[in-house]
PDB file of C-alpha atoms in Angstrom:
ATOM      1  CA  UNK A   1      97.391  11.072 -48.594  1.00 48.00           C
ATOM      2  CA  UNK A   2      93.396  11.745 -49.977  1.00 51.00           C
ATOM      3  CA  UNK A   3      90.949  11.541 -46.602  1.00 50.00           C
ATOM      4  CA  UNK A   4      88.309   9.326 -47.077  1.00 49.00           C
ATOM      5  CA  UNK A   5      84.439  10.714 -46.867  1.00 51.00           C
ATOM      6  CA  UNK A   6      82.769  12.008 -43.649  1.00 50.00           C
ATOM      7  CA  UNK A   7      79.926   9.523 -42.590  1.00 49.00           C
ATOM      8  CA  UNK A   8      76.891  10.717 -40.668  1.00 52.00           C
ATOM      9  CA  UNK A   9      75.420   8.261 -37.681  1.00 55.00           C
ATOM     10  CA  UNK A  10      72.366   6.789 -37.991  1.00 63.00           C
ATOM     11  CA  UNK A  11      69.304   8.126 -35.657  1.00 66.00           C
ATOM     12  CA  UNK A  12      66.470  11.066 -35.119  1.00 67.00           C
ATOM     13  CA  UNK A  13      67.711  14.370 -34.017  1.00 80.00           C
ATOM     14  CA  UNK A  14      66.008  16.150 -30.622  1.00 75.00           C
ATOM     15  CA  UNK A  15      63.673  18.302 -33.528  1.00 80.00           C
ATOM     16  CA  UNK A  16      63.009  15.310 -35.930  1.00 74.00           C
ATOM     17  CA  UNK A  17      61.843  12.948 -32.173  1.00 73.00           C
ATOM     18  CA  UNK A  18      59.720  16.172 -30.730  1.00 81.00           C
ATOM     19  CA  UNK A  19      57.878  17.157 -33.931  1.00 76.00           C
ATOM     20  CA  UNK A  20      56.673  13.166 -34.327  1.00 75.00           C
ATOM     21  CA  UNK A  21      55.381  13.116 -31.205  1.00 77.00           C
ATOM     22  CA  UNK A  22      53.848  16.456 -31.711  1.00 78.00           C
ATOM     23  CA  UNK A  23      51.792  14.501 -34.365  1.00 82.00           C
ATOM     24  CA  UNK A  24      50.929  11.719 -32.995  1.00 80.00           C
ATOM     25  CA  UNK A  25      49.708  14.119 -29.708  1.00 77.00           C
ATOM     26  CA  UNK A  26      47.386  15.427 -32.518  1.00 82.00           C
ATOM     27  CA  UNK A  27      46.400  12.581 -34.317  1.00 78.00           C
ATOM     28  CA  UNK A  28      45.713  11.122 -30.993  1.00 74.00           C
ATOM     29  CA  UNK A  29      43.713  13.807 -29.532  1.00 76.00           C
ATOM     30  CA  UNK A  30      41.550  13.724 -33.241  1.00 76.00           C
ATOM     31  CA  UNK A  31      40.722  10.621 -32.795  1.00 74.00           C
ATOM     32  CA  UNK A  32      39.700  10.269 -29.115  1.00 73.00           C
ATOM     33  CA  UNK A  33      37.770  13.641 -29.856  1.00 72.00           C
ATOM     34  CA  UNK A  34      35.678  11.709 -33.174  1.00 72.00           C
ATOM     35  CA  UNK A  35      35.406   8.743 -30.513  1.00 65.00           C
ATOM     36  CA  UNK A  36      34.052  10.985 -28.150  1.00 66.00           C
ATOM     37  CA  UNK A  37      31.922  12.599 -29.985  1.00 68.00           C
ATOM     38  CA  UNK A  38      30.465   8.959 -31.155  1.00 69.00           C
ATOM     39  CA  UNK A  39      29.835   8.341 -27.873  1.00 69.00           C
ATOM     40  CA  UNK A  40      27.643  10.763 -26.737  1.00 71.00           C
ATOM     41  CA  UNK A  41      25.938  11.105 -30.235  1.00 66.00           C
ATOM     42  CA  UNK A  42      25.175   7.049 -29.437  1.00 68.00           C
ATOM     43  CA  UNK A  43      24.069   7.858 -25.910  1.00 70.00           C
ATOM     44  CA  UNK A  44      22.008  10.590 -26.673  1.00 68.00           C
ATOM     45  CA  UNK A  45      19.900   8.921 -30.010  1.00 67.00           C
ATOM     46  CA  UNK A  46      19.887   5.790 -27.067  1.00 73.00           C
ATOM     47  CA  UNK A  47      18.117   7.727 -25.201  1.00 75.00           C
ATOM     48  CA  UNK A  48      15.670   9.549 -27.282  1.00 73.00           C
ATOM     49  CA  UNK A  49      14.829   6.176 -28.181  1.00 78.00           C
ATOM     50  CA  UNK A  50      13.897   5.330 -25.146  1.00 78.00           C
ATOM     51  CA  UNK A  51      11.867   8.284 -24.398  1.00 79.00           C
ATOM     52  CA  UNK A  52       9.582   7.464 -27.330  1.00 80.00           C
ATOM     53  CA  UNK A  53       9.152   4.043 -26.250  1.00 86.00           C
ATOM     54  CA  UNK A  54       8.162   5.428 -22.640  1.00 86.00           C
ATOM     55  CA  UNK A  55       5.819   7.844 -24.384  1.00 86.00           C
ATOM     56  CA  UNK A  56       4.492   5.399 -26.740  1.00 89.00           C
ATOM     57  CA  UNK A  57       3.595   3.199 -23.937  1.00 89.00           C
ATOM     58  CA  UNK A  58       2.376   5.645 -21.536  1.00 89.00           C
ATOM     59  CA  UNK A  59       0.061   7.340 -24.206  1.00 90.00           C
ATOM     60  CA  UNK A  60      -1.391   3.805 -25.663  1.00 91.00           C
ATOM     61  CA  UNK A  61      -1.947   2.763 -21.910  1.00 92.00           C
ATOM     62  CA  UNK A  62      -4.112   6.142 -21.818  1.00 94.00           C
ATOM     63  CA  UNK A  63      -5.819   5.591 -25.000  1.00 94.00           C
ATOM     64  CA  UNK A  64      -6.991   1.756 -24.273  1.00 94.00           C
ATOM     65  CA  UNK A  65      -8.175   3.069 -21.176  1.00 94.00           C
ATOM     66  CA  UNK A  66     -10.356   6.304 -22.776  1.00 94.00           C
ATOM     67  CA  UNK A  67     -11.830   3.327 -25.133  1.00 94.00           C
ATOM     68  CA  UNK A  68     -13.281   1.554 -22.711  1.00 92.00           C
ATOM     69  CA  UNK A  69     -14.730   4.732 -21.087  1.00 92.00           C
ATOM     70  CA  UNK A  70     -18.322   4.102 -20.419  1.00 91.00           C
ATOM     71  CA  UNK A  71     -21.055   5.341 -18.135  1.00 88.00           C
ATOM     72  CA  UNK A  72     -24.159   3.644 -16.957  1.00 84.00           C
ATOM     73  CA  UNK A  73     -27.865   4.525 -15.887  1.00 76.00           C
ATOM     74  CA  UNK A  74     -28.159   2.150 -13.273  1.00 69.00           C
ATOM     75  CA  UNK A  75     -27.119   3.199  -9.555  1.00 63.00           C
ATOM     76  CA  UNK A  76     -28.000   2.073  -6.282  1.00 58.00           C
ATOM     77  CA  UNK A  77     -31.332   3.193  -4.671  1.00 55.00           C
ATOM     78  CA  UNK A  78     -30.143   6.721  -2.624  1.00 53.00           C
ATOM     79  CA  UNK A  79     -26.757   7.005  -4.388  1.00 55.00           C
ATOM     80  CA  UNK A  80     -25.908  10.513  -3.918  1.00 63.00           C
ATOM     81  CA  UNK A  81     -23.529  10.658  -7.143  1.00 67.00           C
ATOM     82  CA  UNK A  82     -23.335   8.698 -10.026  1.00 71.00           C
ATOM     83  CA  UNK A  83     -21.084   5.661  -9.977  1.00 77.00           C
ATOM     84  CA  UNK A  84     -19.903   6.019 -13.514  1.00 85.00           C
ATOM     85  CA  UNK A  85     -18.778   9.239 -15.248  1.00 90.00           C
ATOM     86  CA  UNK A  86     -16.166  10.861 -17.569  1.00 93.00           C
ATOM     87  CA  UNK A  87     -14.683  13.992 -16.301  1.00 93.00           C
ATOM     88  CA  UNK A  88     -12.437  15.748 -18.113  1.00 93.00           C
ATOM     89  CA  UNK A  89     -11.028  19.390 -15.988  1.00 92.00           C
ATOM     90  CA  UNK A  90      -8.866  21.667 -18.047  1.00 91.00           C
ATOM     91  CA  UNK A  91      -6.067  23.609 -16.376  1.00 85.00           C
ATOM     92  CA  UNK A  92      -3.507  26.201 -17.147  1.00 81.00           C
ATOM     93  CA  UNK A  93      -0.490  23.385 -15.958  1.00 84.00           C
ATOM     94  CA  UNK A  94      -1.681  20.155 -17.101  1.00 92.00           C
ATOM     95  CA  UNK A  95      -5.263  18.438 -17.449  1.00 94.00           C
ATOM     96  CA  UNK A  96      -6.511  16.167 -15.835  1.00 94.00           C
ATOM     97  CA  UNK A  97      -9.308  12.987 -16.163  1.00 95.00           C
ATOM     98  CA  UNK A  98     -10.967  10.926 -14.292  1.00 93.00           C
ATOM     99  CA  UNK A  99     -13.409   8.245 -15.895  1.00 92.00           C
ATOM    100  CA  UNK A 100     -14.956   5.158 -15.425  1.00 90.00           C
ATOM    101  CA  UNK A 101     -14.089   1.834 -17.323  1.00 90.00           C
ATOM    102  CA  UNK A 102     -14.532  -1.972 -18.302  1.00 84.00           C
ATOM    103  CA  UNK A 103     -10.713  -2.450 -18.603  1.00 72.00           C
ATOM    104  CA  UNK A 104      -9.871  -3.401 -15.255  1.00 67.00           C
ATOM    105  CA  UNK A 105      -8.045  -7.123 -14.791  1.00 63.00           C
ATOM    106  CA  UNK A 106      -8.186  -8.989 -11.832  1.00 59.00           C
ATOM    107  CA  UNK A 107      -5.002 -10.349 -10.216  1.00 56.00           C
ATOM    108  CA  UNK A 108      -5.836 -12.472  -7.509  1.00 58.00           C
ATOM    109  CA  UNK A 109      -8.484 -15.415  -7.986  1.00 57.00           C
ATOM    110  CA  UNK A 110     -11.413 -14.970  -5.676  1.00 55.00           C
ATOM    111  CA  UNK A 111     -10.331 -11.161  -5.029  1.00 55.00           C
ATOM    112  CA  UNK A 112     -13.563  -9.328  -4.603  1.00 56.00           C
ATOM    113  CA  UNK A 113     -13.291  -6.749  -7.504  1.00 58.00           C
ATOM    114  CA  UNK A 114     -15.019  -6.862 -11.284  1.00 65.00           C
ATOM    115  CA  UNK A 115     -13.621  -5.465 -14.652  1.00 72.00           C
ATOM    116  CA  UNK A 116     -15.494  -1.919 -13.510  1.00 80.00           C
ATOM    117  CA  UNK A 117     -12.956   0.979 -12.096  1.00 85.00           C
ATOM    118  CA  UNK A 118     -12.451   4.315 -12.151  1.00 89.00           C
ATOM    119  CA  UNK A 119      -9.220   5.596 -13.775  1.00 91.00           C
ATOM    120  CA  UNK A 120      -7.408   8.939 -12.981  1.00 93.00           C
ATOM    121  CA  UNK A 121      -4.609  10.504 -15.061  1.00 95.00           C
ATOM    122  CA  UNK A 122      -2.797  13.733 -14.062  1.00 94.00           C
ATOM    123  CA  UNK A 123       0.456  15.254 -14.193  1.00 92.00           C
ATOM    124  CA  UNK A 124       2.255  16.109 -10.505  1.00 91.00           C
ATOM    125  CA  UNK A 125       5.718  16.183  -9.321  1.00 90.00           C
ATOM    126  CA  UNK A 126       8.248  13.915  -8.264  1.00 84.00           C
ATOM    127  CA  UNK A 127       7.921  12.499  -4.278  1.00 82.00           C
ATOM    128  CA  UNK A 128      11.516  13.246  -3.933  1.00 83.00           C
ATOM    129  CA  UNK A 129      12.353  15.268  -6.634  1.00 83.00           C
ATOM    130  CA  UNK A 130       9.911  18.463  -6.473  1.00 80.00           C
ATOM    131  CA  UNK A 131      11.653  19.807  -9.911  1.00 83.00           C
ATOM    132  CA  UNK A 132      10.477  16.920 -12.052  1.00 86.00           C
ATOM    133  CA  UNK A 133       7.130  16.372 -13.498  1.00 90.00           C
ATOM    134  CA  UNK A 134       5.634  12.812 -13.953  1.00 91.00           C
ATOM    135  CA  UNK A 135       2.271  11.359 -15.622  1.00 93.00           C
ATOM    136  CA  UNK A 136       0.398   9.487 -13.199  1.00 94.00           C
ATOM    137  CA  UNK A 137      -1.876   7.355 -13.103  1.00 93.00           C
ATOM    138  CA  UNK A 138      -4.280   6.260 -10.246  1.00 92.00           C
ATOM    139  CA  UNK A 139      -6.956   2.960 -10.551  1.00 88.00           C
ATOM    140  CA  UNK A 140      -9.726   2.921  -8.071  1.00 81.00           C
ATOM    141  CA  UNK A 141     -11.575  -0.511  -7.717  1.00 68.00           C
ATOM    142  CA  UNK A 142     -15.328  -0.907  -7.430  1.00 59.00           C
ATOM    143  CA  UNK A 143     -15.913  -3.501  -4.905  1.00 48.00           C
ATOM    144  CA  UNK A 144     -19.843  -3.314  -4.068  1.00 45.00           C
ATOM    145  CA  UNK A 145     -20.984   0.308  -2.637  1.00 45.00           C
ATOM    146  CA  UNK A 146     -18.260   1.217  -1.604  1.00 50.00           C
ATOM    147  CA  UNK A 147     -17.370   4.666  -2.428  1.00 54.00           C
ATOM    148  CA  UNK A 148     -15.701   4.832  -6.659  1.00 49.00           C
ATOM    149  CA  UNK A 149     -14.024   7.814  -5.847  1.00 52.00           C
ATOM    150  CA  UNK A 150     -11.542   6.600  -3.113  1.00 57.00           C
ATOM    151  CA  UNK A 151      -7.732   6.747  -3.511  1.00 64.00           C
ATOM    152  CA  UNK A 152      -6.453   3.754  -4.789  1.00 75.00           C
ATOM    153  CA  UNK A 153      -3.477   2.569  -6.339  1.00 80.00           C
ATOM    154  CA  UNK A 154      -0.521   5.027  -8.120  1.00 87.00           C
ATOM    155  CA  UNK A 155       2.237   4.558 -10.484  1.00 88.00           C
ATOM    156  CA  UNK A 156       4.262   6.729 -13.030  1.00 90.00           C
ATOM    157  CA  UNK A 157       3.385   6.631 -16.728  1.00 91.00           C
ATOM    158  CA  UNK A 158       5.788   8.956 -18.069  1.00 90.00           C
ATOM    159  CA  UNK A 159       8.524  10.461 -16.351  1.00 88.00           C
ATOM    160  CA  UNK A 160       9.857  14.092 -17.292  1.00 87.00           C
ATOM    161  CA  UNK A 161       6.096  15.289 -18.324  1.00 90.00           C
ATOM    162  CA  UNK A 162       5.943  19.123 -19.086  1.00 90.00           C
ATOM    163  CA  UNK A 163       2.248  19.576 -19.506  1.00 92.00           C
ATOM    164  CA  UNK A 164      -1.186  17.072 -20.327  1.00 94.00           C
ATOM    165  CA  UNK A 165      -2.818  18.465 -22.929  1.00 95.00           C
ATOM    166  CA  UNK A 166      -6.691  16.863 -23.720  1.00 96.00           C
ATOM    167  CA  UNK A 167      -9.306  17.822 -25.858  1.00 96.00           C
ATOM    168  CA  UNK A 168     -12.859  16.029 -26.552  1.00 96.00           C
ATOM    169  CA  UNK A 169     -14.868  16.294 -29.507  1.00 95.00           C
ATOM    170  CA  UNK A 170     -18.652  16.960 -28.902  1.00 92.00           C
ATOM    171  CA  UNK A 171     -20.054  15.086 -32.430  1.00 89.00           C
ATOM    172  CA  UNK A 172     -23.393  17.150 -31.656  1.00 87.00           C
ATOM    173  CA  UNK A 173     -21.469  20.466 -31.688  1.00 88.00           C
ATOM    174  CA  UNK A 174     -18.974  19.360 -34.091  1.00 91.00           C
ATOM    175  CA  UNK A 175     -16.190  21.278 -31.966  1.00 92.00           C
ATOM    176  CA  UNK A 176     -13.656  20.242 -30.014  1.00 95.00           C
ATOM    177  CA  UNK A 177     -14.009  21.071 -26.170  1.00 93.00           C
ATOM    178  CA  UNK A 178     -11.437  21.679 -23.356  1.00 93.00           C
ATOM    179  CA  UNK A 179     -13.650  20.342 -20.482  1.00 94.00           C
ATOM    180  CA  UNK A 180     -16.195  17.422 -20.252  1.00 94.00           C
ATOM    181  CA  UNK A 181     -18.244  16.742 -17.453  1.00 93.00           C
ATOM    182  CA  UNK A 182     -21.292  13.414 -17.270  1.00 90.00           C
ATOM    183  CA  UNK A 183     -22.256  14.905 -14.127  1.00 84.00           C
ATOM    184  CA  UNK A 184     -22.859  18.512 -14.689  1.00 81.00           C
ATOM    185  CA  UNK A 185     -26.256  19.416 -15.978  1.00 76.00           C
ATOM    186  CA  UNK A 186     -24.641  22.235 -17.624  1.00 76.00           C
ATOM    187  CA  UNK A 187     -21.927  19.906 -19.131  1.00 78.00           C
ATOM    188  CA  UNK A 188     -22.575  16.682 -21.220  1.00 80.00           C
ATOM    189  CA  UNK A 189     -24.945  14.444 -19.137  1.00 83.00           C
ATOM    190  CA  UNK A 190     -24.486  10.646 -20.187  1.00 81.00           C
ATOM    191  CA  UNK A 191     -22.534  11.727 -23.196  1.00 87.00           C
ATOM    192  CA  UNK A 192     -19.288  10.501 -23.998  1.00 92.00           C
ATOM    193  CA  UNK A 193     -16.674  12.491 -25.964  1.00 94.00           C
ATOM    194  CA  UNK A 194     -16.573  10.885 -29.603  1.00 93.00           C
ATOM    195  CA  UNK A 195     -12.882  11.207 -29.421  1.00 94.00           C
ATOM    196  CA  UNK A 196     -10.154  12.841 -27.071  1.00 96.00           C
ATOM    197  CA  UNK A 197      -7.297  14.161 -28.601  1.00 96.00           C
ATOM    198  CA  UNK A 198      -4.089  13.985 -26.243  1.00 95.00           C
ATOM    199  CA  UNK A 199      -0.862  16.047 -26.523  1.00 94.00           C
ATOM    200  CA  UNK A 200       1.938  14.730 -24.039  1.00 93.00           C
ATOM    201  CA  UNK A 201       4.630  17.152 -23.770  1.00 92.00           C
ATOM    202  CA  UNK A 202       8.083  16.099 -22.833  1.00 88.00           C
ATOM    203  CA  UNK A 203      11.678  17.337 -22.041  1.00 81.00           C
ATOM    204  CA  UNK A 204      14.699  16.407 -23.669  1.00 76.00           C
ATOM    205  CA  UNK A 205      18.339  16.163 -22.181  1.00 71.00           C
ATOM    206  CA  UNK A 206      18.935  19.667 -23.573  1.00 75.00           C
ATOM    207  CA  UNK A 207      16.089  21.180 -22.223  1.00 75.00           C
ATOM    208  CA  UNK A 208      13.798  20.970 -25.009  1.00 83.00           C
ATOM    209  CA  UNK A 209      10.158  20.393 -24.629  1.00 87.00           C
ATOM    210  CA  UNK A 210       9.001  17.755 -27.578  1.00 88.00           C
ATOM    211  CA  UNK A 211       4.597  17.289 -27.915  1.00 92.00           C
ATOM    212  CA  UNK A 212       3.895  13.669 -29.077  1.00 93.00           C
ATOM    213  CA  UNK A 213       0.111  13.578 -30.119  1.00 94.00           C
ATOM    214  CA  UNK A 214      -2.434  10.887 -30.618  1.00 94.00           C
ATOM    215  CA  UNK A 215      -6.148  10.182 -30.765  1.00 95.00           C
ATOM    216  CA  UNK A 216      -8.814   7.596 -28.810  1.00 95.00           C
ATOM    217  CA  UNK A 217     -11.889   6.740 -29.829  1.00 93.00           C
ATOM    218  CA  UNK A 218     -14.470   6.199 -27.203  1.00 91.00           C
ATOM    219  CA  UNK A 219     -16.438   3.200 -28.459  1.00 87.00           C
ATOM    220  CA  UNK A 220     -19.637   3.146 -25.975  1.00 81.00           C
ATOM    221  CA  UNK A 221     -20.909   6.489 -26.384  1.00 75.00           C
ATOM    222  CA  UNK A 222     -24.312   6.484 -25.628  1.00 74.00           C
ATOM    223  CA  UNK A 223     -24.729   4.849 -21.184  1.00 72.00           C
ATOM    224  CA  UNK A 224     -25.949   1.637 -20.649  1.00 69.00           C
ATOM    225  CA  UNK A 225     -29.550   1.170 -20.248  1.00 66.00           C
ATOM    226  CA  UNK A 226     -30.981  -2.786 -19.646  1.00 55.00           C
ATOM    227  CA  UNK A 227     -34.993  -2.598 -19.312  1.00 49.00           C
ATOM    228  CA  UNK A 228     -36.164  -4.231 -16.348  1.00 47.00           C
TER     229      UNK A 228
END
């Protein structure tokens, strides 16, 4: 009597079922990592894109401002200071500078103000956050004689700042200066900076600090004189 062949079942063994899911475990944990790894390279170019746009805005709002800069010969009878200037104070944090302009718009029909203000921009920290740095900036409104100088309103340019960098070019020294004063007989009376050059320093996610730099051109440079 001849036996007839020895058939095998059909199936995976134990070693065949725990080495394919060993690969699939590692194909699985490659992929989530490349996903991953998308994902945070999209969030982080997302963000840096937003940054610029921040800084882009922040810095143009400065420059339009700085072009409008102008100061004027004619105060009130007994004024004690002038009512328009351009003062520009360098420090060893940030700058700072406070100047008057003809950019100011106004909101409310009737409201007592004109296109006149004083602007302020400096760099201080957070109200609730002491560890963050932001650019502000401050607009006081004219309105009659009252004083130019009072506090007025405040808002955040640029969040994250590290340091506000300005310099202003004196065309009759042909130099670039870290200070300018309109009031200071030892400064630049009635003379406006041809140009201010501003450096806005900022901080990435990592830590980083990242200078964006741009120019304004003051346009009145010489102050306003009508004859009588």
């Amino acid at each position: 009597m001849r036996l007839g062949r020895r058939t095998t079942a059909n199936g995976f063994t134990l070693i065949e079922v725990t080495v394919a899911v060993a690969i699939l475990g590692i194909a699985g944990a490659l992929v989530w990592g490349s996903f991953w790894g998308a994902m945070r390279a999209k969030d982080a170019v997302e963000k840096a894109e937003a940054r610029t746009r921040e800084v882009r805005l922040g810095m143009g709002r400065l420059v339009r401002d700085i072009e409008h800069a102008y100061v004027s010969k004619h105060d009130p009878l007994g004024a004690i200071e002038p009512r328009t200037f351009f003062i520009g104070d360098h420090h060893l944090g940030s700058d700072q500078v406070s100047f008057s302009y003809m950019g100011h718009m106004t909101l409310r029909e009737g409201a007592h103000e004109s296109e006149t203000a004083i602007v302020t921009y400096f760099v201080d920290s957070d109200r609730k956050d002491r560890a963050r740095q932001h650019l502000f900036r401050r607009e006081s409104r004219r309105i009659g004689g009252e004083n130019p100088k009072e506090a007025g309103p405040t808002f955040v340019v640029c969040e994250n700042v590290v340091k506000l960098r300005l310099e202003y070019f004196d065309r009759s020294q042909d130099d670039w200066r870290d200070e300018w004063d309109t009031q200071n007989a030892d400064g630049q009376p009635d003379r406006l900076p041809d140009r201010v050059r501003i450096t806005l320093t900022m901080q990435d996610e990592r830590g980083k600090e990242i200078p964006f730099v741009t120019e304004a051109r003051v346009f009145l440079l010489d102050p306003l004189h009508f004859g009588s």
